[in-house]
Amino acid sequence: MSLIFSNLVVSKLLSTIIVDMRNFVTNFRKILEICKQFAGNQVNEKGNVPRRGVVPTFSDLEVVALSITAEAFSIDSENYLFNRLNSDCPDAIPNLISRRQYNQRRKLTMRLGEDIRQSIAKAIDGGETVFSIDSKPVKVCQNARAARCQMGKTDKPIGQVKYALF
């Protein structure tokens, strides 16, 4: 006699789920609108930080929004990001710059991005003193070093590895 507990069939394993780039582009546009609201007078009418030279077609605000969106989707590799954008939806983001230009302009607009993030955080702040940003447990030391590791000594161990909430 056999017992059937469930007819559930897993069609996609968690490790094989790939970011849907259409959702990425939709969120990019929403984040771009939020960045425009919080940029204030730090950018001109085209969304660029005032500076000498040629006016870029892909604005500084778009660079900041693309960076924030990639970070929100946990995309750490610019190579992966630009390969996916160019292959899956090449016309979704007009005037998309190259990866080299993106890295260079992201360094130039780092202060603008931080100012926008701080403005958003101040707008969200309701007087709380503690925020839960991400409750995903993060491995803070290797098993071989677990006995000597001082990080997270006050946290409860989960199995053989200690975790801390960041």
C-alpha atoms as one frame of an Amber mdcrd trajectory, in Angstrom:
protein
   0.000   0.000   0.000   1.396   3.403  -0.929   0.416   6.695   0.534   0.230
   9.820  -1.608   0.642  12.947   0.453   0.612  15.507  -2.323   0.288  15.830
  -6.077   2.414  18.963  -6.017   4.910  19.130  -8.846   7.706  21.659  -8.754
   8.159  23.121 -12.209  10.980  25.519 -11.339  13.497  24.980  -8.603  14.372
  28.042  -6.544  17.956  27.989  -7.779  16.835  28.197 -11.410  14.424  31.112
 -11.112  15.809  33.959 -13.206  14.880  37.599 -12.837  12.164  38.579 -15.285
  13.616  41.616 -17.018  10.188  43.043 -17.862   9.536  43.361 -14.127  12.977
  44.896 -13.802  12.190  47.542 -16.436   8.800  48.305 -14.840  10.430  48.789
 -11.446  13.203  50.850 -13.051  10.599  53.276 -14.393   8.867  53.521 -11.008
  12.152  54.093  -9.188  13.119  56.715 -11.779   9.924  58.661 -10.993  10.678
  58.448  -7.267  14.235  59.666  -7.904  12.876  62.625  -9.879  10.676  63.584
  -6.930  13.475  63.417  -4.387  16.321  64.871  -6.487  15.048  68.411  -5.999
  17.340  71.109  -7.347  20.413  68.847  -7.527  19.688  68.071 -11.178  18.600
  70.152 -14.145  15.417  69.690 -16.190  16.975  66.799 -18.151  17.876  64.917
 -14.977  21.619  65.580 -15.120  23.967  67.034 -12.549  25.083  70.410 -13.978
  28.606  70.097 -15.393  30.594  71.105 -18.435  30.678  69.034 -21.564  28.258
  67.144 -23.737  24.795  66.555 -22.289  24.293  62.770 -22.054  21.147  61.198
 -23.494  20.953  58.683 -20.617  20.543  61.036 -17.664  22.294  60.910 -14.303
  18.963  60.172 -12.617  18.522  57.178 -14.910  21.983  55.927 -13.883  21.037
  56.279 -10.206  17.651  54.600 -10.775  19.276  51.736 -12.695  21.768  51.259
  -9.870  19.034  51.258  -7.189  16.862  48.884  -9.219  19.738  46.446  -9.790
  20.482  46.556  -6.078  16.812  45.948  -5.234  16.766  42.903  -7.534  20.025
  41.617  -5.960  21.903  41.877  -9.239  25.520  42.331  -8.230  27.135  41.827
 -11.613  26.961  44.658 -14.119  27.982  42.154 -16.784  24.920  40.009 -16.005
  22.664  43.072 -15.825  23.692  44.500 -19.185  23.746  41.116 -20.942  20.198
  40.449 -19.760  18.963  43.956 -20.623  20.484  43.808 -24.102  19.320  40.267
 -24.879  15.867  40.068 -23.249  14.501  43.557 -23.790  16.857  45.639 -25.949
  14.344  48.409 -26.691  12.789  48.681 -23.220  15.212  51.310 -21.910  15.950
  53.871 -24.611  19.471  55.306 -24.903  20.907  52.639 -22.590  24.618  53.277
 -22.095  27.407  50.720 -22.165  28.637  48.938 -19.067  31.870  50.973 -19.051
  29.957  54.258 -19.208  27.552  53.011 -16.524  30.396  52.243 -14.103  32.080
  55.584 -14.797  28.878  57.604 -14.430  27.796  55.664 -11.344  31.017  56.779
  -9.658  30.317  60.379 -10.696  26.737  60.257  -9.415  27.465  58.406  -6.170
  26.801  61.520  -4.068  23.525  62.220  -5.883  22.425  58.634  -5.272  23.257
  58.847  -1.569  21.400  62.154  -1.232  18.330  60.639  -2.894  18.496  57.566
  -0.633  18.762  59.763   2.464  15.846  61.935   1.307  13.710  58.847   0.775
  14.705  57.489   4.192  13.765  60.785   5.854  10.396  60.771   4.091   9.722
  57.199   5.222  10.918  57.815   8.783   8.043  58.032  11.217  10.147  58.495
  14.335  11.166  54.846  14.696  14.532  54.073  16.223  14.908  50.546  14.837
  14.317  49.425  11.240  14.258  45.896   9.852  15.840  46.207   6.441  16.362
  42.553   5.595  15.701  39.599   7.832  17.599  37.098   5.713  20.170  35.251
   7.815  23.684  35.918   6.581  26.558  33.539   7.213  29.152  35.485   9.194
  31.868  32.855   9.595  32.977  29.506   8.176  32.303  26.299  10.114  36.043
  25.828  10.681  36.260  29.225  12.376  32.929  29.060  14.230  34.469  28.368
  17.629  36.874  31.332  17.369  34.474  33.771  15.704  33.407  36.645  17.956
  30.747  37.988  15.582  27.209  37.191  16.648  28.171  35.540  19.961  24.966
  36.908  21.490  22.848  35.491  18.643  21.417  31.998  18.899  23.270  29.449
  16.787  21.305  27.812  13.994  22.784  24.381  13.480  26.562  24.485  13.279
  26.809  27.997  11.829  26.097  31.278  13.559  23.917  33.802  11.784  23.353
  37.465  12.376  20.533  39.609  11.065  21.749  42.572   9.046
